[in-house]
């Protein structure tokens, strides 16, 4: 069974340790947990990339590269991740486990110190961030926001959630807006950084072979002291059903293939007893190549080029994503909803259930084989205030019954249909 240890290393600073000798590489992260959907969205999005440009000890990318090379080619990457209506803003690092590095004693502590230094000892000019670094990264951010439409498949789901949750923080982009990016200035960004650093919950993570006590000491020393205070975790508003009746939004884009996305409310999150059954429902409905949507909407009726479903577990949402010809819109929409209705009425065979179960369990097992995926999983758990691990979830998946899956299907309610209509000639 996979072990997990959580420690508080300073007020509002929590460290999750997953001790394992399974990997030759250790993965670490250091993230601030901030609210999604505020006026500082663009500032939060650009912040880790500006910080990653240099520290007080290593003021530019060349100096940082040398420091990382000295740590056996360690890597540190900026990251902005949405978890429900919280943002995890910070850095992810991997470094060879010192057990496997000749003369590598102290490597973990050095890597942890460098990782934390991006937050605690940034490179400053005149008491604020480097104007050159900020100018470069704000343009990069603006370009990334503009480029979201370049992948119509993912953009359609993103746009679906914007429409579904227009009055909720979840409807706001974790990257902010183009105008917000281009309005970023060094002095204002530094103020946002200082307020976040002193007021946000901090989540640290380590997965590797080092003794947990040594890891705790390394991170506690790296982060240092912090004043006691009310470090509140950002919360997520969960709605069990749409505020009104289902609505349809059609927008056009210069693409050949239309993108049909359907958004559903379930009210079920990872904190609920019904969550394992929801995972099985999703796998059977559209989350695998043996699912209802794949086998019927795509393969049997040829109404789409692809059709799949996925869960947003912190927010209790489920989305269906499909690529269709414009002329197939009505038929594809109705067939997707017909497949859902069939499952709600008990249309789930034992073979389909067991196929879904194998798919989900296989996915959970693959997560246990990747330290990066373990970091991602435990970050989500920490944001949600959950302690159960993948072994516990797998056990609950094995125990979930057909009746529980059908009951979960009946909690799935259509909120929004979004059609990104292709108009390319």
Coordinates of C-alpha atoms in Angstrom, one line a residue:
X1 CA 0.0 0.0 0.0
X2 CA 1.3 3.4 -0.9
X3 CA 2.2 5.5 2.1
X4 CA 1.6 9.3 2.4
X5 CA 2.7 11.6 5.2
X6 CA 1.5 15.2 5.7
X7 CA 3.5 17.6 7.9
X8 CA 3.1 21.3 8.7
X9 CA 6.5 22.9 8.4
X10 CA 5.4 26.4 9.1
X11 CA 2.1 28.2 9.6
X12 CA 0.0 27.7 6.5
X13 CA 2.8 25.6 4.9
X14 CA 2.0 22.0 4.4
X15 CA 4.4 19.3 3.1
X16 CA 3.1 16.0 1.5
X17 CA 5.7 13.2 1.4
X18 CA 5.2 10.0 -0.6
X19 CA 8.1 7.8 0.4
X20 CA 9.0 5.2 -2.2
X21 CA 12.1 3.5 -3.6
X22 CA 10.3 2.7 -6.8
X23 CA 11.8 5.5 -8.9
X24 CA 15.3 6.8 -9.5
X25 CA 14.0 10.3 -9.8
X26 CA 12.6 12.4 -7.0
X27 CA 9.8 14.9 -7.8
X28 CA 9.2 18.0 -5.7
X29 CA 6.9 21.0 -6.0
X30 CA 6.2 24.2 -4.2
X31 CA 2.9 25.9 -4.9
X32 CA 0.9 28.8 -3.5
X33 CA -2.9 28.0 -3.4
X34 CA -4.8 31.1 -4.6
X35 CA -8.4 31.8 -5.5
X36 CA -9.5 31.5 -9.1
X37 CA -11.4 34.2 -10.9
X38 CA -10.0 37.3 -9.2
X39 CA -8.8 40.6 -10.7
X40 CA -5.2 39.2 -10.3
X41 CA -5.7 36.3 -12.7
X42 CA -3.1 37.4 -15.2
X43 CA -0.7 38.4 -12.4
X44 CA -1.0 34.9 -10.9
X45 CA -0.5 33.3 -14.3
X46 CA 2.7 35.2 -15.2
X47 CA 4.2 35.1 -11.7
X48 CA 5.9 31.7 -11.7
X49 CA 7.4 32.4 -15.1
X50 CA 8.8 35.8 -14.0
X51 CA 10.2 34.2 -10.8
X52 CA 11.7 31.3 -12.8
X53 CA 13.9 33.8 -14.8
X54 CA 16.2 34.2 -11.9
X55 CA 16.8 34.3 -8.1
X56 CA 18.9 36.5 -5.8
X57 CA 21.8 34.0 -6.1
X58 CA 21.3 33.0 -9.7
X59 CA 20.1 36.2 -11.4
X60 CA 19.6 34.9 -15.0
X61 CA 18.9 31.8 -17.0
X62 CA 22.6 31.0 -17.6
X63 CA 23.4 31.1 -13.9
X64 CA 20.3 29.0 -13.1
X65 CA 21.3 26.5 -15.8
X66 CA 24.7 26.1 -14.1
X67 CA 23.1 25.5 -10.7
X68 CA 20.7 22.9 -12.2
X69 CA 23.6 21.2 -13.9
X70 CA 25.4 21.0 -10.6
X71 CA 22.4 19.1 -9.2
X72 CA 22.9 16.3 -11.8
X73 CA 20.7 18.0 -14.4
X74 CA 17.7 18.8 -12.2
X75 CA 14.8 20.6 -13.7
X76 CA 12.5 23.2 -12.4
X77 CA 9.4 24.2 -14.4
X78 CA 6.8 26.9 -13.7
X79 CA 3.2 25.7 -13.3
X80 CA -0.3 27.2 -13.1
X81 CA -3.0 24.6 -12.4
X82 CA -6.7 25.0 -11.8
X83 CA -8.1 22.8 -9.0
X84 CA -11.8 23.5 -8.8
X85 CA -11.9 27.2 -7.9
X86 CA -8.4 27.2 -6.6
X87 CA -5.2 28.0 -8.4
X88 CA -2.0 26.1 -7.7
X89 CA 0.7 28.5 -8.8
X90 CA 4.4 27.5 -8.4
X91 CA 7.1 25.1 -9.5
X92 CA 7.6 21.4 -10.2
X93 CA 11.1 19.9 -10.0
X94 CA 12.6 16.6 -10.7
X95 CA 16.1 15.5 -9.7
X96 CA 18.0 12.2 -9.6
X97 CA 17.4 10.5 -6.2
X98 CA 20.5 11.0 -4.2
X99 CA 20.6 7.2 -3.5
X100 CA 21.5 6.7 -7.1
X101 CA 23.9 9.7 -7.5
X102 CA 27.6 9.0 -6.7
X103 CA 28.6 11.5 -4.1
X104 CA 25.0 12.8 -4.0
X105 CA 24.7 13.2 -0.3
X106 CA 22.7 16.3 0.5
X107 CA 21.3 16.5 -3.1
X108 CA 17.7 16.5 -1.9
X109 CA 18.2 19.3 0.5
X110 CA 20.0 21.4 -2.1
X111 CA 17.3 20.8 -4.7
X112 CA 14.6 21.7 -2.1
X113 CA 16.5 24.9 -1.2
X114 CA 16.7 25.9 -4.9
X115 CA 13.0 25.1 -5.5
X116 CA 11.9 27.2 -2.5
X117 CA 14.3 30.1 -3.4
X118 CA 12.2 30.9 -6.4
X119 CA 9.5 32.0 -4.0
X120 CA 11.6 33.3 -1.1
X121 CA 14.6 34.9 -2.8
X122 CA 13.5 36.3 -6.2
X123 CA 15.7 38.4 -8.4
X124 CA 14.8 42.0 -7.9
X125 CA 15.8 45.4 -9.4
X126 CA 15.1 48.5 -7.3
X127 CA 12.9 46.4 -5.0
X128 CA 10.6 45.1 -7.7
X129 CA 10.8 42.5 -10.5
X130 CA 13.1 43.1 -13.5
X131 CA 11.3 45.2 -16.1
X132 CA 12.9 43.1 -18.8
X133 CA 11.7 39.8 -17.3
X134 CA 8.2 41.1 -16.8
X135 CA 7.9 42.6 -20.3
X136 CA 9.0 39.3 -21.9
X137 CA 6.8 37.1 -19.8
X138 CA 3.7 39.3 -20.1
X139 CA 3.9 39.1 -23.9
X140 CA 4.5 35.3 -23.7
X141 CA 1.4 35.1 -21.5
X142 CA -0.7 37.2 -24.0
X143 CA 0.5 34.9 -26.8
X144 CA -0.5 31.8 -24.8
X145 CA -4.0 33.2 -24.1
X146 CA -4.5 34.1 -27.8
X147 CA -3.2 30.6 -28.8
X148 CA -5.9 28.8 -26.9
X149 CA -8.1 28.9 -29.9
X150 CA -5.5 27.1 -32.0
X151 CA -6.6 23.8 -30.5
X152 CA -10.4 23.9 -31.2
X153 CA -11.0 20.6 -29.4
X154 CA -9.7 21.8 -26.0
X155 CA -10.9 25.3 -26.6
X156 CA -14.5 24.1 -27.1
X157 CA -14.5 22.5 -23.6
X158 CA -12.9 25.5 -22.1
X159 CA -15.5 27.7 -23.7
X160 CA -18.3 25.4 -22.5
X161 CA -17.1 25.8 -18.9
X162 CA -16.9 29.5 -19.3
X163 CA -20.5 29.6 -20.4
X164 CA -21.7 27.1 -17.8
X165 CA -20.0 28.8 -14.9
X166 CA -20.2 32.4 -16.1
X167 CA -21.4 33.5 -12.6
X168 CA -18.9 31.3 -10.8
X169 CA -15.2 31.6 -10.3
X170 CA -14.7 28.4 -12.3
X171 CA -15.9 30.1 -15.4
X172 CA -12.7 32.3 -15.4
X173 CA -9.5 31.3 -17.1
X174 CA -6.5 30.3 -15.0
X175 CA -4.5 32.4 -17.6
X176 CA -6.5 35.6 -17.3
X177 CA -7.0 37.6 -20.4
X178 CA -4.9 39.2 -23.2
X179 CA -5.7 42.7 -21.9
X180 CA -4.9 41.6 -18.4
X181 CA -1.5 40.2 -19.5
X182 CA -0.5 43.3 -21.3
X183 CA -1.4 45.5 -18.4
X184 CA 1.1 43.8 -16.0
X185 CA 3.7 46.1 -14.6
X186 CA 6.8 45.2 -12.4
X187 CA 5.8 47.2 -9.4
X188 CA 2.1 46.1 -9.3
X189 CA 3.2 42.4 -9.9
X190 CA 5.6 42.6 -7.0
X191 CA 2.8 43.8 -4.7
X192 CA 0.6 40.9 -5.8
X193 CA 3.5 38.5 -5.2
X194 CA 4.2 39.9 -1.7
X195 CA 0.6 39.7 -0.7
X196 CA 0.3 36.1 -2.0
X197 CA 3.5 35.0 -0.4
X198 CA 2.4 36.3 3.0
X199 CA -1.3 35.3 2.9
X200 CA -1.7 32.1 0.8
X201 CA -1.6 28.5 1.9
X202 CA 1.5 26.8 0.6
X203 CA 1.7 23.3 -0.6
X204 CA 5.0 21.5 -0.8
X205 CA 5.5 18.0 -2.2
X206 CA 8.2 15.3 -2.3
X207 CA 8.1 11.8 -3.8
X208 CA 11.3 9.7 -3.5
X209 CA 13.4 7.5 -1.4
X210 CA 14.7 9.9 1.2
X211 CA 13.7 9.3 4.8
X212 CA 10.6 11.5 5.6
X213 CA 12.3 13.1 8.6
X214 CA 15.2 14.3 6.4
X215 CA 12.8 15.6 3.7
X216 CA 10.8 17.5 6.4
X217 CA 13.9 19.0 7.8
X218 CA 15.1 20.1 4.3
X219 CA 11.9 21.8 3.4
X220 CA 11.4 23.4 6.8
X221 CA 14.9 24.9 6.6
X222 CA 14.4 26.0 3.0
X223 CA 11.1 27.7 3.7
X224 CA 12.0 29.1 7.1
X225 CA 9.8 30.9 9.6
X226 CA 6.4 32.3 8.9
X227 CA 4.1 34.3 11.0
X228 CA 1.0 32.6 12.5
X229 CA -2.2 33.6 10.7
X230 CA -5.5 32.6 9.2
X231 CA -4.3 30.9 6.0
X232 CA -7.6 29.9 4.4
X233 CA -7.7 27.3 1.6
X234 CA -9.6 28.6 -1.4
X235 CA -13.0 27.0 -1.6
X236 CA -15.1 25.6 -4.5
X237 CA -18.8 26.2 -5.0
X238 CA -20.5 23.0 -6.1
X239 CA -24.0 23.1 -7.7
X240 CA -26.0 19.8 -7.8
X241 CA -28.2 21.0 -10.7
X242 CA -28.3 23.8 -13.3
X243 CA -29.6 27.1 -12.1
X244 CA -32.2 27.1 -14.9
X245 CA -33.2 24.8 -17.8
X246 CA -30.6 23.5 -20.3
X247 CA -29.4 26.2 -22.7
X248 CA -27.7 26.0 -26.1
X249 CA -25.0 28.4 -27.4
X250 CA -23.7 28.3 -30.9
X251 CA -20.5 30.2 -32.0
X252 CA -18.6 30.0 -35.2
X253 CA -14.9 29.5 -35.9
X254 CA -12.8 29.2 -39.1
X255 CA -12.4 25.4 -38.8
X256 CA -13.7 22.6 -41.0
X257 CA -14.9 20.3 -38.2
X258 CA -17.5 21.4 -35.7
X259 CA -17.0 20.8 -32.0
X260 CA -20.0 19.8 -30.0
X261 CA -19.6 19.9 -26.2
X262 CA -22.2 19.2 -23.6
X263 CA -21.8 20.2 -20.0
X264 CA -23.5 18.4 -17.1
X265 CA -23.9 19.1 -13.3
X266 CA -23.5 16.1 -11.0
X267 CA -23.1 17.6 -7.6
X268 CA -20.6 14.8 -6.9
X269 CA -17.0 15.6 -6.0
X270 CA -14.0 13.5 -4.8
X271 CA -15.2 14.1 -1.3
X272 CA -18.5 12.2 -1.8
X273 CA -19.1 8.5 -1.2
X274 CA -20.6 8.3 -4.7
X275 CA -17.4 9.5 -6.4
X276 CA -16.1 5.9 -7.3
X277 CA -19.5 5.2 -8.9
X278 CA -19.2 8.4 -10.9
X279 CA -15.8 7.4 -12.2
X280 CA -17.3 4.1 -13.4
X281 CA -20.2 5.9 -14.9
X282 CA -17.9 8.2 -16.8
X283 CA -15.8 5.3 -18.1
X284 CA -18.9 3.4 -19.3
X285 CA -20.5 6.5 -20.8
X286 CA -17.7 8.1 -22.7
X287 CA -14.4 7.7 -20.9
X288 CA -13.0 4.7 -22.8
X289 CA -12.9 3.1 -26.2
X290 CA -15.5 0.6 -25.0
X291 CA -17.9 3.3 -23.8
X292 CA -21.4 4.0 -25.0
X293 CA -20.4 7.2 -26.8
X294 CA -17.4 5.6 -28.6
X295 CA -19.2 2.4 -29.6
X296 CA -22.5 4.0 -30.6
X297 CA -22.2 7.6 -31.5
X298 CA -18.8 7.2 -33.3
X299 CA -18.5 3.5 -34.4
X300 CA -22.0 2.3 -35.0
X301 CA -23.8 5.5 -36.2
X302 CA -20.7 7.4 -37.5
X303 CA -22.1 10.7 -36.2
X304 CA -18.8 12.1 -35.1
X305 CA -15.0 11.8 -35.5
X306 CA -14.5 11.4 -31.8
X307 CA -16.7 11.4 -28.7
X308 CA -15.6 11.2 -25.1
X309 CA -16.5 12.3 -21.6
X310 CA -14.5 13.5 -18.6
X311 CA -15.0 14.6 -15.0
X312 CA -14.0 17.8 -13.2
X313 CA -13.9 16.2 -9.8
X314 CA -13.4 19.3 -7.6
X315 CA -16.3 21.1 -9.2
X316 CA -18.7 18.1 -9.8
X317 CA -19.0 18.7 -13.5
X318 CA -19.0 16.2 -16.4
X319 CA -18.4 17.2 -20.0
X320 CA -18.8 15.4 -23.4
X321 CA -16.5 16.4 -26.2
X322 CA -17.1 15.5 -29.8
X323 CA -16.0 16.5 -33.3
X324 CA -18.8 16.5 -35.9
X325 CA -19.9 17.7 -39.3
X326 CA -22.2 20.7 -39.0
X327 CA -25.0 18.7 -40.6
X328 CA -24.7 16.1 -37.8
X329 CA -25.4 18.5 -35.0
X330 CA -29.0 17.5 -34.2
X331 CA -28.5 13.8 -34.6
X332 CA -25.2 13.7 -32.6
X333 CA -26.7 15.8 -29.8
X334 CA -29.8 13.6 -29.5
X335 CA -27.8 10.4 -29.6
X336 CA -25.5 11.5 -26.9
X337 CA -28.4 12.4 -24.7
X338 CA -30.2 9.1 -25.7
X339 CA -27.2 7.1 -24.5
X340 CA -27.2 9.0 -21.2
X341 CA -31.0 8.4 -20.8
X342 CA -30.4 4.7 -21.5
X343 CA -27.9 4.4 -18.7
X344 CA -30.2 6.3 -16.3
X345 CA -32.9 3.8 -17.1
X346 CA -30.6 0.9 -16.2
X347 CA -28.9 0.3 -19.6
X348 CA -25.6 -1.0 -18.3
X349 CA -24.7 -4.6 -18.8
X350 CA -22.4 -6.6 -16.4
X351 CA -19.8 -6.8 -19.2
X352 CA -19.9 -3.0 -19.8
X353 CA -19.5 -2.4 -16.0
X354 CA -16.5 -4.7 -15.7
X355 CA -14.9 -3.1 -18.8
X356 CA -15.3 0.3 -17.2
X357 CA -13.9 -1.0 -13.9
X358 CA -10.8 -2.4 -15.7
X359 CA -10.3 1.0 -17.5
X360 CA -10.5 3.0 -14.2
X361 CA -8.3 0.6 -12.2
X362 CA -5.7 0.6 -15.0
X363 CA -5.6 4.3 -15.0
X364 CA -5.2 4.5 -11.3
X365 CA -2.4 1.9 -11.5
X366 CA -0.6 3.9 -14.2
X367 CA -0.7 7.0 -11.8
X368 CA 1.1 5.0 -9.2
X369 CA 3.9 4.3 -11.7
X370 CA 4.6 8.0 -12.3
X371 CA 6.0 10.4 -9.6
X372 CA 4.8 13.4 -11.6
X373 CA 1.2 12.0 -11.7
X374 CA 1.4 11.3 -8.0
X375 CA 2.4 14.9 -7.4
X376 CA -0.6 16.0 -9.4
X377 CA -3.0 13.6 -7.6
X378 CA -1.9 14.6 -4.1
X379 CA -2.0 18.3 -5.0
X380 CA -5.7 17.8 -5.9
X381 CA -6.3 15.8 -2.7
X382 CA -4.7 18.6 -0.6
X383 CA -6.8 21.3 -2.2
X384 CA -9.9 19.3 -1.5
X385 CA -8.9 18.5 2.0
X386 CA -8.8 14.7 1.3
X387 CA -6.5 12.1 2.9
X388 CA -7.4 8.9 1.0
X389 CA -4.9 7.6 -1.6
X390 CA -5.0 5.6 -4.8
X391 CA -5.0 2.3 -3.0
X392 CA -8.1 3.4 -1.1
X393 CA -9.8 4.6 -4.2
X394 CA -9.0 1.4 -6.1
X395 CA -10.6 -0.6 -3.3
X396 CA -13.7 1.5 -3.5
X397 CA -13.8 1.2 -7.3
X398 CA -13.7 -2.6 -7.0
X399 CA -16.6 -2.5 -4.5
X400 CA -18.9 -0.2 -6.4
X401 CA -22.0 -1.9 -7.7
X402 CA -24.1 -1.6 -10.8
X403 CA -27.0 -0.1 -8.8
X404 CA -24.7 2.6 -7.4
X405 CA -23.5 3.4 -10.9
X406 CA -27.1 3.7 -12.2
X407 CA -28.0 5.9 -9.2
X408 CA -25.0 8.1 -10.0
X409 CA -26.1 8.4 -13.7
X410 CA -29.4 9.8 -12.5
X411 CA -27.7 12.6 -10.8
X412 CA -26.2 13.8 -14.1
X413 CA -28.2 16.8 -15.4
X414 CA -27.7 18.7 -18.6
X415 CA -26.7 22.3 -18.1
X416 CA -25.3 23.7 -21.4
X417 CA -24.9 22.6 -25.0
X418 CA -22.1 24.4 -26.8
X419 CA -21.5 24.1 -30.5
X420 CA -18.4 25.5 -32.1
X421 CA -19.7 25.6 -35.7
X422 CA -17.1 25.2 -38.4
X423 CA -17.3 27.8 -41.2
X424 CA -14.1 27.1 -43.1
X425 CA -14.6 26.8 -46.9

